[in-house]
Coordinates of C-alpha atoms in Angstrom, one line a residue:
Chain A
X222 CA 68.9 -50.2 0.6
X223 CA 66.6 -52.8 -0.9
X224 CA 65.2 -54.1 2.4
X225 CA 61.5 -53.6 3.2
X226 CA 61.2 -50.3 5.1
X227 CA 57.5 -49.9 4.2
X228 CA 56.4 -49.8 7.9
X229 CA 59.6 -48.3 9.2
X230 CA 59.2 -44.8 10.7
X231 CA 61.9 -42.8 12.3
X232 CA 61.1 -40.6 15.3
X233 CA 62.9 -37.4 14.7
X234 CA 64.3 -37.5 18.4
X235 CA 66.5 -40.5 17.3
X236 CA 68.4 -38.1 15.1
X237 CA 67.7 -34.8 16.6
X238 CA 71.0 -33.5 15.4
X239 CA 69.3 -33.3 12.0
X240 CA 67.2 -30.2 11.1
X241 CA 63.7 -30.9 9.7
X242 CA 65.0 -30.3 6.1
X243 CA 68.1 -32.5 6.6
X244 CA 65.9 -35.2 8.1
X245 CA 63.5 -35.0 5.1
X246 CA 66.5 -35.2 2.6
X247 CA 68.2 -38.1 4.5
X248 CA 64.9 -40.0 4.5
X249 CA 64.7 -39.5 0.7
X250 CA 68.2 -40.8 0.2
X251 CA 67.6 -43.9 2.4
X252 CA 64.2 -44.8 1.1
X253 CA 62.4 -44.0 4.4
X254 CA 58.8 -42.7 3.9
X255 CA 57.6 -42.2 7.6
X256 CA 58.7 -40.0 10.4
X257 CA 57.5 -39.3 13.9
X258 CA 57.8 -35.6 14.9
X259 CA 58.2 -33.6 18.1
X260 CA 56.4 -30.3 18.9
X261 CA 59.4 -28.1 19.6
X262 CA 61.2 -28.4 16.3
X263 CA 57.9 -28.3 14.4
X264 CA 56.9 -25.1 16.2
X265 CA 60.3 -23.6 15.5
X266 CA 60.0 -24.5 11.9
X267 CA 56.3 -23.5 11.8
X268 CA 53.7 -26.2 11.8
X269 CA 52.3 -25.4 8.3
X270 CA 55.8 -25.1 6.8
X271 CA 56.8 -28.4 8.4
X272 CA 53.7 -30.1 7.0
X273 CA 54.4 -28.8 3.5
X274 CA 58.2 -29.9 3.9
X275 CA 57.1 -33.4 4.9
X276 CA 54.4 -33.6 2.1
X277 CA 56.9 -32.4 -0.6
X278 CA 59.4 -34.9 0.6
X279 CA 56.8 -37.7 0.2
X280 CA 56.9 -38.4 4.0
X281 CA 54.0 -39.4 6.2
X282 CA 53.9 -38.2 9.7
X283 CA 53.1 -41.2 11.9
X284 CA 52.8 -39.4 15.2
X285 CA 53.4 -36.2 17.0
X286 CA 55.0 -36.1 20.5
X287 CA 53.7 -34.9 22.8
X288 CA 50.7 -33.8 24.8
X289 CA 49.7 -34.9 28.2
X290 CA 50.9 -33.6 31.6
X291 CA 47.4 -33.8 32.9
X292 CA 48.0 -34.8 36.5
X293 CA 48.3 -31.2 38.1
X294 CA 45.9 -30.1 40.8
X295 CA 45.7 -26.4 40.7
X296 CA 43.0 -25.1 38.4
X297 CA 45.2 -22.4 36.7
X298 CA 47.8 -25.1 35.8
X299 CA 45.1 -27.5 34.6
X300 CA 43.7 -24.8 32.4
X301 CA 47.2 -24.2 30.9
X302 CA 47.8 -27.9 30.3
X303 CA 44.4 -28.2 28.5
X304 CA 45.1 -25.2 26.4
X305 CA 48.6 -26.6 25.5
X306 CA 47.1 -30.0 24.6
X307 CA 44.6 -28.3 22.4
X308 CA 47.5 -26.5 20.5
X309 CA 49.2 -29.9 20.3
X310 CA 46.0 -31.3 18.6
X311 CA 46.0 -28.5 16.1
X312 CA 49.6 -29.1 15.3
X313 CA 49.0 -32.8 14.7
X314 CA 46.1 -32.0 12.5
X315 CA 48.1 -29.5 10.6
X316 CA 50.8 -32.2 10.1
X317 CA 48.2 -34.7 8.9
X318 CA 49.0 -37.2 11.6
X319 CA 46.2 -39.0 13.5
X320 CA 48.3 -39.8 16.5
X321 CA 49.1 -37.4 19.4
X322 CA 51.2 -39.2 21.8
X323 CA 50.5 -38.3 25.6
X324 CA 52.9 -38.5 28.4
X325 CA 50.3 -38.3 31.0
X326 CA 52.2 -36.6 33.9
X327 CA 53.8 -37.7 37.2
X328 CA 52.8 -37.0 40.7
X329 CA 52.4 -33.3 41.6
X330 CA 54.9 -32.0 44.1
X331 CA 54.3 -33.4 47.5
X332 CA 51.6 -35.9 46.4
X333 CA 51.8 -39.6 46.9
X334 CA 48.5 -40.4 45.3
X335 CA 48.9 -42.3 42.1
X336 CA 45.2 -43.3 41.7
X337 CA 44.1 -39.7 42.2
X338 CA 46.5 -38.6 39.5
X339 CA 45.2 -41.2 37.1
X340 CA 41.7 -39.9 37.7
X341 CA 42.8 -36.3 36.8
X342 CA 44.3 -37.8 33.6
X343 CA 40.7 -39.3 32.8
X344 CA 39.2 -35.9 33.5
X345 CA 41.6 -34.2 31.0
X346 CA 41.0 -36.9 28.4
X347 CA 37.2 -36.3 28.7
X348 CA 37.8 -32.6 27.9
X349 CA 40.3 -33.2 25.1
X350 CA 39.1 -36.3 23.3
X351 CA 36.1 -34.7 21.6
X352 CA 38.1 -31.8 20.6
X353 CA 40.9 -34.0 19.1
X354 CA 38.3 -36.3 17.4
X355 CA 36.7 -33.4 15.7
X356 CA 40.0 -32.6 14.1
X357 CA 40.8 -36.2 13.1
X358 CA 43.3 -36.8 15.9
X359 CA 43.4 -39.6 18.3
X360 CA 44.9 -39.2 21.8
X361 CA 47.4 -42.0 22.4
X362 CA 48.1 -42.7 26.1
X363 CA 51.7 -43.9 26.4
X364 CA 52.6 -46.1 29.5
X365 CA 56.0 -45.1 30.6
X366 CA 58.4 -47.5 32.4
X367 CA 57.7 -47.6 36.2
X368 CA 60.9 -45.9 36.8
X369 CA 59.2 -42.7 35.5
X370 CA 56.1 -43.2 37.7
X371 CA 57.0 -40.3 40.0
X372 CA 58.2 -37.6 37.7
X373 CA 56.8 -38.2 34.3
X374 CA 53.9 -40.6 34.0
X375 CA 51.7 -42.4 36.6
X376 CA 50.5 -44.8 33.8
X377 CA 53.1 -47.4 34.1
X378 CA 51.6 -50.4 32.4
X379 CA 49.6 -51.3 29.2
X380 CA 46.9 -52.5 31.5
X381 CA 46.7 -49.1 33.2
X382 CA 46.7 -47.3 29.9
X383 CA 43.9 -49.5 28.6
X384 CA 41.8 -48.9 31.8
X385 CA 42.0 -45.2 31.0
X386 CA 41.5 -45.5 27.3
X387 CA 38.5 -47.8 27.5
X388 CA 36.5 -45.2 29.2
X389 CA 36.4 -43.4 25.7
X390 CA 35.5 -44.6 22.1
X391 CA 38.5 -46.3 20.6
X392 CA 38.6 -43.8 17.7
X393 CA 39.1 -41.0 20.2
X394 CA 41.6 -42.6 22.7
X395 CA 44.2 -45.2 22.1
X396 CA 47.5 -46.4 23.5
X397 CA 51.1 -46.3 22.6
X398 CA 53.0 -49.6 22.8
X399 CA 56.8 -48.9 23.4
X400 CA 59.2 -51.8 23.8
X401 CA 61.4 -49.8 26.1
X402 CA 58.7 -49.1 28.5
X403 CA 57.0 -52.5 28.4
X404 CA 59.5 -55.2 27.7
X405 CA 59.8 -56.4 31.3
X406 CA 56.0 -57.0 31.7
X407 CA 54.8 -60.6 31.4
X408 CA 51.1 -59.4 31.0
X409 CA 51.9 -57.7 27.7
X410 CA 50.7 -60.4 25.4
X411 CA 47.3 -60.6 27.2
X412 CA 47.1 -56.8 27.2
X413 CA 47.9 -56.5 23.5
X414 CA 45.0 -58.8 22.8
X415 CA 42.8 -56.7 25.0
X416 CA 44.0 -53.6 23.2
X417 CA 43.3 -55.1 19.8
X418 CA 39.6 -55.8 20.8
X419 CA 37.5 -58.9 20.8
X420 CA 37.2 -59.2 17.1
X421 CA 40.9 -59.0 16.5
X422 CA 42.1 -61.1 19.5
X423 CA 43.4 -64.5 18.9
X424 CA 43.8 -67.0 21.8
X425 CA 46.2 -65.3 24.2
X426 CA 49.6 -67.0 24.5
X427 CA 49.6 -66.7 28.3
X428 CA 46.8 -69.1 28.8
X429 CA 44.7 -66.5 30.6
X430 CA 41.0 -66.9 30.2
X431 CA 39.6 -65.0 27.3
X432 CA 37.1 -63.3 29.6
X433 CA 40.0 -61.3 31.0
X434 CA 40.9 -60.0 27.7
X435 CA 37.8 -58.1 27.0
X436 CA 38.7 -55.2 29.3
X437 CA 36.6 -53.7 31.9
X438 CA 36.0 -50.3 30.3
X439 CA 32.7 -48.6 29.9
X440 CA 33.6 -47.5 26.3
X441 CA 31.4 -48.2 23.3
X442 CA 30.9 -51.8 22.6
X443 CA 30.5 -52.6 18.9
X444 CA 32.1 -49.3 17.9
X445 CA 35.3 -49.1 19.9
X446 CA 37.3 -51.5 17.8
X447 CA 36.8 -50.0 14.4
X448 CA 40.0 -50.9 12.4
X449 CA 40.2 -47.6 10.4
X450 CA 42.8 -48.5 7.9
X451 CA 45.4 -50.1 10.3
X452 CA 44.5 -53.0 12.5
X453 CA 45.1 -53.1 16.2
X454 CA 42.1 -51.6 17.8
X455 CA 43.3 -49.3 20.5
X456 CA 46.9 -49.6 19.5
X457 CA 47.7 -46.1 18.1
X458 CA 51.5 -46.4 17.8
X459 CA 54.2 -49.0 18.1
X460 CA 57.6 -47.5 19.1
X461 CA 60.8 -49.3 19.6
X462 CA 64.0 -48.8 21.6
X463 CA 66.2 -51.4 23.2
X464 CA 67.0 -51.7 27.0
X465 CA 70.7 -51.2 27.8
X466 CA 72.5 -50.9 31.1
X467 CA 73.8 -49.2 33.1
X468 CA 71.1 -46.6 33.1
X469 CA 72.4 -43.0 32.8
X470 CA 71.8 -40.5 35.5
X471 CA 68.1 -39.4 35.4
X472 CA 67.3 -42.6 33.3
X473 CA 65.8 -40.5 30.4
X474 CA 68.6 -40.8 27.8
X475 CA 69.1 -44.6 28.2
X476 CA 67.2 -45.8 25.2
X477 CA 69.4 -48.1 23.3
X478 CA 70.0 -48.7 19.6
X479 CA 68.0 -51.7 18.3
X480 CA 70.0 -55.0 19.0
X481 CA 72.3 -53.5 21.6
X482 CA 70.2 -54.6 24.6
X483 CA 67.7 -57.1 26.3
X484 CA 64.6 -56.6 24.4
X485 CA 63.4 -59.4 22.2
X486 CA 62.4 -56.9 19.5
X487 CA 61.4 -59.4 16.9
X488 CA 59.2 -61.3 19.3
X489 CA 57.6 -58.1 20.4
X490 CA 56.8 -57.2 16.7
X491 CA 55.4 -60.7 16.2
X492 CA 53.0 -60.2 19.2
X493 CA 51.7 -57.1 17.5
X494 CA 51.4 -59.0 14.2
X495 CA 49.4 -61.7 16.1
X496 CA 46.7 -59.2 17.3
X497 CA 46.4 -57.7 13.9
X498 CA 48.4 -54.4 14.2
X499 CA 49.8 -53.5 10.8
X500 CA 50.6 -49.8 11.3
X501 CA 53.9 -48.0 11.5
X502 CA 56.9 -49.4 13.5
X503 CA 58.5 -46.2 14.8
X504 CA 62.0 -46.2 16.2
X505 CA 62.5 -43.7 18.9
X506 CA 65.9 -43.5 20.6
X507 CA 67.0 -40.9 23.2
X508 CA 70.7 -41.5 23.5
X509 CA 73.5 -38.9 23.9
X510 CA 76.0 -41.2 22.1
X511 CA 73.9 -41.4 19.0
X512 CA 73.2 -37.7 19.1
X513 CA 77.0 -37.1 19.1
X514 CA 77.5 -38.9 15.8
X515 CA 76.7 -38.0 12.2
X516 CA 72.9 -37.9 11.9
X517 CA 72.6 -39.5 8.5
X518 CA 74.9 -42.3 9.6
X519 CA 72.8 -42.9 12.6
X520 CA 69.7 -42.9 10.5
X521 CA 71.2 -45.5 8.1
X522 CA 72.3 -47.6 11.1
X523 CA 68.9 -47.5 12.6
X524 CA 67.2 -48.6 9.5
X525 CA 69.7 -51.4 9.1
X526 CA 69.1 -52.5 12.7
X527 CA 65.4 -52.4 12.1
X528 CA 65.7 -54.8 9.3
X529 CA 68.1 -57.1 11.2
X530 CA 66.4 -57.1 14.6
X531 CA 62.7 -56.4 14.0
X532 CA 61.7 -57.8 10.6
X533 CA 61.4 -61.5 9.7
X534 CA 63.0 -64.3 11.4
X535 CA 66.7 -64.6 10.6
Chain B
X32 CA 63.3 -42.3 72.2
X33 CA 60.0 -43.2 73.7
X34 CA 58.2 -44.1 70.4
X35 CA 57.3 -47.7 69.5
X36 CA 60.2 -49.3 67.7
X37 CA 59.1 -52.9 68.5
X38 CA 58.7 -53.7 64.9
X39 CA 61.5 -51.5 63.5
X40 CA 64.5 -53.2 62.0
X41 CA 67.5 -51.5 60.5
X42 CA 69.1 -53.1 57.5
X43 CA 72.9 -52.7 58.1
X44 CA 73.3 -51.4 54.5
X45 CA 71.4 -48.3 55.6
X46 CA 74.3 -47.4 57.8
X47 CA 77.1 -49.4 56.2
X48 CA 79.7 -46.9 57.5
X49 CA 79.1 -48.6 60.9
X50 CA 81.0 -51.8 61.8
X51 CA 79.1 -54.6 63.2
X52 CA 80.0 -53.7 66.9
X53 CA 79.3 -50.0 66.3
X54 CA 76.0 -50.9 64.8
X55 CA 75.2 -53.1 67.8
X56 CA 76.1 -50.4 70.1
X57 CA 74.2 -47.7 68.4
X58 CA 71.0 -50.0 68.3
X59 CA 71.4 -50.4 72.2
X60 CA 71.6 -46.7 72.6
X61 CA 68.5 -46.0 70.4
X62 CA 66.4 -48.7 71.7
X63 CA 66.5 -50.7 68.4
X64 CA 66.2 -54.4 68.8
X65 CA 66.2 -55.8 65.3
X66 CA 68.7 -55.7 62.4
X67 CA 68.9 -57.1 58.8
X68 CA 72.4 -58.1 57.9
X69 CA 74.4 -58.6 54.7
X70 CA 76.7 -61.5 53.9
X71 CA 80.0 -59.6 53.2
X72 CA 80.3 -57.9 56.6
X73 CA 79.1 -61.0 58.4
X74 CA 81.6 -63.2 56.6
X75 CA 84.4 -60.6 57.4
X76 CA 83.5 -60.6 61.1
X77 CA 82.9 -64.4 61.1
X78 CA 79.3 -65.6 61.1
X79 CA 79.5 -67.3 64.5
X80 CA 81.1 -64.2 66.0
X81 CA 78.5 -62.0 64.4
X82 CA 75.8 -64.2 65.8
X83 CA 77.3 -63.9 69.3
X84 CA 77.7 -60.2 69.0
X85 CA 74.0 -59.7 68.0
X86 CA 72.8 -62.0 70.7
X87 CA 74.9 -60.4 73.4
X88 CA 73.5 -57.1 72.3
X89 CA 69.9 -58.3 72.5
X90 CA 69.5 -57.9 68.8
X91 CA 67.3 -60.2 66.6
X92 CA 68.4 -60.7 63.0
X93 CA 65.4 -60.3 60.9
X94 CA 66.9 -61.2 57.5
X95 CA 70.2 -62.0 55.8
X96 CA 70.9 -60.5 52.3
X97 CA 71.4 -62.2 49.9
X98 CA 71.3 -65.4 48.0
X99 CA 70.0 -65.8 44.5
X100 CA 71.6 -65.2 41.1
X101 CA 70.1 -68.4 39.9
X102 CA 69.5 -67.4 36.2
X103 CA 72.8 -68.5 34.7
X104 CA 72.8 -71.1 32.0
X105 CA 76.2 -72.8 32.1
X106 CA 76.4 -75.9 34.4
X107 CA 79.6 -74.9 36.2
X108 CA 78.2 -71.5 36.9
X109 CA 75.0 -72.9 38.2
X110 CA 76.8 -75.3 40.4
X111 CA 78.8 -72.4 41.9
X112 CA 75.6 -70.4 42.4
X113 CA 73.9 -73.3 44.2
X114 CA 77.0 -73.9 46.4
X115 CA 77.0 -70.2 47.3
X116 CA 73.4 -70.2 48.2
X117 CA 73.9 -73.2 50.4
X118 CA 76.6 -71.3 52.2
X119 CA 74.2 -68.3 52.5
X120 CA 71.6 -70.7 54.1
X121 CA 74.2 -71.9 56.6
X122 CA 75.1 -68.3 57.5
X123 CA 71.5 -67.4 58.0
X124 CA 71.0 -70.4 60.3
X125 CA 74.0 -69.4 62.2
X126 CA 72.7 -66.0 62.7
X127 CA 69.4 -67.4 63.8
X128 CA 67.3 -65.6 61.2
X129 CA 64.6 -67.5 59.3
X130 CA 64.7 -65.3 56.2
X131 CA 67.3 -65.4 53.4
X132 CA 66.5 -62.7 50.9
X133 CA 67.1 -63.7 47.3
X134 CA 67.9 -61.4 44.4
X135 CA 67.0 -63.9 41.8
X136 CA 69.3 -62.8 38.9
X137 CA 69.0 -61.0 35.6
X138 CA 69.4 -62.1 32.0
X139 CA 72.6 -64.0 31.2
X140 CA 74.8 -62.2 28.7
X141 CA 73.2 -62.2 25.2
X142 CA 69.9 -63.6 26.5
X143 CA 66.6 -62.0 25.9
X144 CA 64.5 -64.8 27.4
X145 CA 62.9 -63.6 30.7
X146 CA 60.5 -66.5 31.0
X147 CA 63.4 -69.1 30.5
X148 CA 65.4 -67.2 33.2
X149 CA 62.5 -67.4 35.6
X150 CA 62.2 -71.2 35.0
X151 CA 65.9 -71.5 36.0
X152 CA 65.1 -69.7 39.2
X153 CA 62.4 -72.3 39.9
X154 CA 64.9 -75.1 39.2
X155 CA 67.3 -73.5 41.7
X156 CA 64.7 -73.1 44.3
X157 CA 63.7 -76.8 43.9
X158 CA 67.2 -77.7 44.8
X159 CA 67.7 -75.2 47.6
X160 CA 64.4 -75.0 49.4
X161 CA 64.5 -78.4 51.2
X162 CA 68.2 -77.7 52.2
X163 CA 67.1 -74.4 53.7
X164 CA 64.0 -75.7 55.3
X165 CA 66.0 -78.5 57.0
X166 CA 68.0 -75.6 58.6
X167 CA 65.0 -73.5 59.7
X168 CA 65.6 -71.0 56.9
X169 CA 62.9 -69.8 54.4
X170 CA 64.1 -68.5 50.9
X171 CA 62.4 -65.2 50.3
X172 CA 62.1 -64.1 46.6
X173 CA 62.4 -60.3 46.3
X174 CA 60.8 -58.8 43.3
X175 CA 63.0 -55.9 42.2
X176 CA 61.9 -52.8 40.3
X177 CA 61.4 -53.5 36.6
X178 CA 64.4 -51.1 36.0
X179 CA 66.6 -54.0 37.3
X180 CA 65.0 -56.7 35.2
X181 CA 68.0 -57.0 32.7
X182 CA 71.0 -56.9 35.0
X183 CA 69.8 -58.0 38.4
X184 CA 66.4 -59.7 38.7
X185 CA 63.9 -61.0 36.2
X186 CA 61.3 -61.2 38.9
X187 CA 59.8 -57.7 38.7
X188 CA 56.4 -57.9 40.4
X189 CA 54.9 -59.3 43.5
X190 CA 52.7 -61.4 41.1
X191 CA 55.7 -63.0 39.5
X192 CA 57.4 -63.6 42.8
X193 CA 54.3 -65.4 44.1
X194 CA 54.0 -67.4 40.8
X195 CA 57.4 -68.8 41.7
X196 CA 56.9 -69.2 45.4
X197 CA 53.6 -71.0 45.2
X198 CA 55.3 -73.9 43.5
X199 CA 56.7 -74.6 46.9
X200 CA 55.3 -75.0 50.4
X201 CA 54.9 -71.6 52.1
X202 CA 57.2 -72.5 54.9
X203 CA 60.0 -73.1 52.4
X204 CA 59.7 -70.2 50.0
X205 CA 58.2 -66.8 50.7
X206 CA 58.5 -63.4 49.1
X207 CA 59.9 -59.9 50.2
X208 CA 57.7 -56.9 49.9
X209 CA 59.8 -53.8 49.4
X210 CA 58.2 -50.5 49.0
X211 CA 60.9 -49.1 46.7
X212 CA 60.4 -51.9 44.2
X213 CA 56.7 -52.2 44.3
X214 CA 55.3 -48.8 45.0
X215 CA 54.2 -48.0 41.5
X216 CA 52.2 -51.3 41.0
X217 CA 48.4 -50.9 41.3
X218 CA 48.1 -54.7 41.7
X219 CA 50.0 -54.8 45.0
X220 CA 46.8 -54.7 47.3
X221 CA 45.4 -57.8 45.5
X222 CA 48.7 -59.6 45.4
X223 CA 49.3 -59.0 49.2
X224 CA 46.0 -60.6 49.8
X225 CA 47.1 -63.5 47.6
X226 CA 50.4 -63.6 49.4
X227 CA 48.8 -63.7 52.8
X228 CA 46.8 -66.7 51.9
X229 CA 43.0 -67.4 51.8
X230 CA 42.5 -67.6 55.6
X231 CA 44.2 -64.3 56.2
X232 CA 42.9 -62.4 53.3
X233 CA 40.2 -59.8 53.8
X234 CA 38.1 -58.4 51.0
X235 CA 40.7 -56.8 48.5
X236 CA 40.6 -53.0 48.3
X237 CA 40.7 -53.1 44.6
X238 CA 37.4 -54.6 44.1
X239 CA 38.9 -57.6 42.2
X240 CA 36.9 -60.9 42.6
X241 CA 38.2 -63.0 45.5
X242 CA 38.7 -65.9 43.2
X243 CA 41.6 -64.0 41.7
X244 CA 43.3 -63.9 45.0
X245 CA 43.8 -67.5 45.8
X246 CA 46.7 -67.8 43.6
X247 CA 47.4 -70.4 40.9
X248 CA 50.2 -72.2 42.5
X249 CA 50.4 -76.0 43.0
X250 CA 51.7 -75.6 46.5
X251 CA 50.4 -77.2 49.6
X252 CA 46.8 -76.3 50.4
X253 CA 46.0 -76.2 54.0
X254 CA 49.6 -76.2 55.0
X255 CA 51.0 -73.3 52.9
X256 CA 49.6 -70.5 55.0
X257 CA 50.8 -71.6 58.4
X258 CA 51.3 -68.3 60.4
X259 CA 54.4 -69.5 62.3
X260 CA 54.7 -66.7 64.7
X261 CA 54.2 -63.7 62.4
X262 CA 51.1 -63.3 60.2
X263 CA 51.3 -62.8 56.4
X264 CA 51.4 -66.2 54.9
X265 CA 54.1 -65.9 52.1
X266 CA 55.3 -62.6 53.2
X267 CA 58.8 -63.3 54.6
X268 CA 60.0 -59.7 54.9
X269 CA 58.7 -56.1 54.6
X270 CA 61.4 -53.7 53.6
X271 CA 61.1 -49.9 53.1
X272 CA 62.8 -47.2 51.2
X273 CA 61.3 -44.0 49.6
X274 CA 61.4 -43.3 45.9
X275 CA 63.4 -40.2 45.1
X276 CA 64.3 -38.6 41.7
X277 CA 66.4 -38.0 39.7
X278 CA 67.8 -41.5 39.7
X279 CA 71.6 -41.7 40.1
X280 CA 73.6 -43.3 37.3
X281 CA 73.2 -47.1 37.5
X282 CA 70.0 -46.5 39.6
X283 CA 71.2 -48.8 42.5
X284 CA 72.0 -46.2 45.1
X285 CA 68.8 -44.2 44.7
X286 CA 66.9 -45.6 47.6
X287 CA 65.6 -42.5 49.5
X288 CA 65.3 -41.8 53.2
X289 CA 61.7 -42.3 54.5
X290 CA 59.5 -39.3 53.9
X291 CA 61.8 -37.8 51.2
X292 CA 59.9 -39.2 48.2
X293 CA 56.8 -40.4 46.4
X294 CA 55.9 -43.6 48.3
X295 CA 52.8 -43.6 50.6
X296 CA 54.8 -45.6 53.2
X297 CA 52.0 -45.4 55.9
X298 CA 49.4 -46.5 53.4
X299 CA 51.7 -49.4 52.3
X300 CA 52.2 -50.5 56.0
X301 CA 48.4 -50.4 56.4
X302 CA 48.0 -52.7 53.5
X303 CA 50.2 -55.2 55.2
X304 CA 48.4 -54.8 58.5
X305 CA 45.1 -55.5 56.5
X306 CA 46.4 -58.9 55.3
X307 CA 47.7 -59.9 58.8
X308 CA 51.4 -59.3 58.4
X309 CA 52.8 -58.4 61.8
X310 CA 56.4 -59.1 61.4
X311 CA 59.4 -56.8 61.3
X312 CA 59.4 -53.5 59.3
X313 CA 63.0 -53.2 58.0
X314 CA 64.4 -50.1 56.5
X315 CA 66.9 -50.7 53.9
X316 CA 68.4 -47.6 52.3
X317 CA 71.3 -47.6 49.7
X318 CA 72.2 -44.0 49.4
X319 CA 75.6 -42.4 49.0
X320 CA 74.6 -39.2 50.8
X321 CA 73.5 -41.1 53.9
X322 CA 76.7 -43.1 53.8
X323 CA 78.7 -39.9 53.8
X324 CA 77.2 -38.8 57.1
X325 CA 77.7 -39.9 60.7
X326 CA 76.3 -43.5 61.0
X327 CA 74.7 -43.1 64.5
X328 CA 73.1 -39.8 63.4
X329 CA 71.6 -41.5 60.3
X330 CA 70.4 -44.3 62.4
X331 CA 68.6 -42.0 64.8
X332 CA 67.2 -40.1 61.8
X333 CA 65.9 -43.3 60.2
X334 CA 64.2 -44.4 63.4
X335 CA 62.6 -41.0 63.7
X336 CA 61.5 -41.1 60.1
X337 CA 59.9 -44.5 60.6
X338 CA 57.9 -43.3 63.6
X339 CA 56.7 -40.3 61.6
X340 CA 56.1 -41.7 58.2
X341 CA 55.2 -45.4 58.8
X342 CA 53.6 -45.8 62.1
X343 CA 50.1 -44.7 63.0
X344 CA 48.0 -42.0 61.3
X345 CA 49.3 -38.5 62.1

């Protein structure tokens, strides 16, 4: 494949039928140099061994999924969650990735208080962010589609994710921009400009006043928007999947192959270009039909779809 | 039942196993005085006969579902959609309801342009609103949950619905506030204040500046917020269902019985109280498990749940 895959990253869940060594080998064959990993297969292989495997294959780990689940109310459960998140930070550090993706957690059983749950996330971040930063890891809050607000993540919009992230220094807490979760939201252009920070933000396409774009956080003015290698300020990861219907039962495995659905993937990528994000573009599909196929074939198809639907204008 | 059902309305889809006469009889037995109807069963029964049946049973029709589907691009399809909407307006007028609920439409096949689709909705409203107003019917834009943005409705938030509605006089185009679609959105309190209009809006709970709440529409200042019998400005209907997980395949029939899920229904009703809405509170459940049960039993349960979970503080 001669196309430009320099920013392409494959999240291993996309081809979870491949073992870590098989994934590394397939990436080598296809000219893929970046992967996003998940904790369970990494733990099974051993984090140090996985790190070595990736390094020897010339692969950069762009993110580790996932920490989070910080919305519980009982003290023992919260302690366990924090311990587990510290372990996730350690694993991310071992793998050499700077980005730990957080699925923040849904409503506890019997609760209807989303605002309270978001405050508990902030409390958890306050405990975890310095620990992570000391190990070179940034916590990345992922807003999940509102259809997951009850059972997975009370952070449903990029605006809410930034409201939380901006309470902390940008080098400690960022956000994940995932097309599948955010594609429907007409505030995304303005919120991307906000995420990128005042120095990186061009005039917003929506015509909103620039004052709206500076955020309301009490973070660290002047230090929060350090560019640290890749532009984009608070944008810690850019993940892609397409939106296809009908949704499957439980909705979780509905993430569609690039180009099969309703998301203007190229337009989304251009929005991130416009605010200065130049980091990895990671494709993350959870899709039972793709998992039933040959993993190497799916990986090749995914890279081809990326070139066709995400890169430069046709 | 001695509890206060004076604002309670049952949407007939909640107990669609009941025929129109059976529904009317059950409402009489249970002390229910308001119903929301759907076009298909009304057409089957005959709109004039249905209107007579409701009137003779002492029932007020609070809304008719549904018009809309205005996002198509081909001229012939658009003409058919407009014709169908005019027929829906006529049926609403025959039934004596002022509120025609619109499910605005999703993305046309192959399109990824949500903003363009919303503009076509505005074009359709411009054709239909005067026709409806001349017949005493207000078009009510219903924002649907973002999980329906591709296939049913590109209007996903109350803010987007108001952006559209405010292009027209408030007595011609309003919005539907449905807990199932909006419960996850932390902008709802501010947008309800915006919907109610400047004269009805108290200080917003979210702490947003009041200037944000006046809307940006080019409607009819001074005339747009006429209270016309029930307060609430642009709020044409208030519908309720609870959010329960896991979502069923296709997501459509997941609307949960009041009290079974994650929505703070009482808190939502209090938000509407606070902005001056004092119209019907219509329970609309699409739920295969409820449809499999005895309809009268489900109706009695729904009224009881309404009293327990929606009315005054326990």
